[in-house]
Amino acid sequence: MIQKLTSEARAAQLGQLDGWQVTEGRDAIARSLQFADFNEAFGFMTRVAIKAQEMDHHPEWFNVYNKVEITLSTHEANGVTERDIALARFVDGIAKAASET
Ligand code: H2B
């Protein structure tokens, strides 16, 4: 079974990510994103969804118009694992590309 990261390892990984924070009261990480409009937000979500399905690792998220809030945690480990960090890295790459167009 995959092991959750220690709080030190999690903090070190968060330092390499863009805008992710530890969720209060829960071993999870979260990031809020804002796009130009709903079309951009949903396009982003579609790219993340395809990656998540490939990884068999899925985000918890909330969308309203151009805002997307994403929370990542690994249910089977009941905490943040390397899988969450890998998906967070992917999210950061997609978000950066979207903001640069
Ligand atoms: N997504 C997330 N975020 N955490 C998990 O532990 C997880 C998942 N487990 N997606 C996967 C699916 C598991 O339920 C299936 C059976 O592989």
XYZ file of N, CA and C in Angstrom, residues 14 17-18 20 29 31 55 57 70 72 82-94:
69
model
N 5.843 20.703 -1.367
C 5.004 21.896 -1.573
C 5.846 23.085 -2.017
N 6.083 23.279 -5.667
C 4.821 23.436 -6.409
C 4.402 24.897 -6.421
N 3.346 25.174 -7.191
C 2.936 26.552 -7.427
C 1.573 26.843 -6.775
N 0.148 25.723 -3.921
C -0.567 24.673 -3.179
C -0.375 24.874 -1.688
N -3.760 18.509 0.029
C -3.246 19.778 -0.475
C -4.280 20.372 -1.428
N -5.296 23.864 -4.177
C -4.912 25.058 -4.929
C -6.157 25.664 -5.562
N -3.931 8.151 -14.765
C -3.196 7.847 -13.526
C -4.012 6.996 -12.561
N -5.990 8.339 -10.564
C -5.858 9.155 -9.353
C -6.629 10.440 -9.612
N -9.093 22.881 -6.350
C -8.725 21.465 -6.428
C -8.137 21.011 -5.096
N -6.289 17.546 -3.385
C -5.695 16.242 -3.688
C -5.318 15.508 -2.409
N 3.013 10.595 -3.085
C 3.689 10.981 -4.328
C 2.695 11.095 -5.492
N 1.604 10.342 -5.430
C 0.600 10.437 -6.511
C -0.035 11.819 -6.554
N -0.296 12.375 -5.374
C -0.880 13.725 -5.320
C 0.117 14.755 -5.834
N 1.386 14.559 -5.483
C 2.420 15.503 -5.929
C 2.550 15.434 -7.456
N 2.496 14.226 -8.006
C 2.610 14.071 -9.466
C 1.436 14.758 -10.164
N 0.223 14.579 -9.638
C -0.941 15.221 -10.269
C -0.883 16.739 -10.075
N -0.414 17.185 -8.912
C -0.275 18.631 -8.662
C 0.720 19.243 -9.653
N 1.808 18.532 -9.935
C 2.800 19.024 -10.909
C 2.161 19.179 -12.284
N 1.362 18.187 -12.648
C 0.674 18.247 -13.939
C -0.266 19.456 -13.969
N -1.041 19.639 -12.898
C -1.962 20.785 -12.798
C -1.187 22.089 -12.981
N -0.058 22.216 -12.324
C 0.739 23.436 -12.413
C 1.185 23.700 -13.851
N 1.585 22.643 -14.527
C 2.035 22.797 -15.922
C 0.906 23.254 -16.826
N -0.269 22.668 -16.666
C -1.431 23.029 -17.485
C -1.877 24.462 -17.168
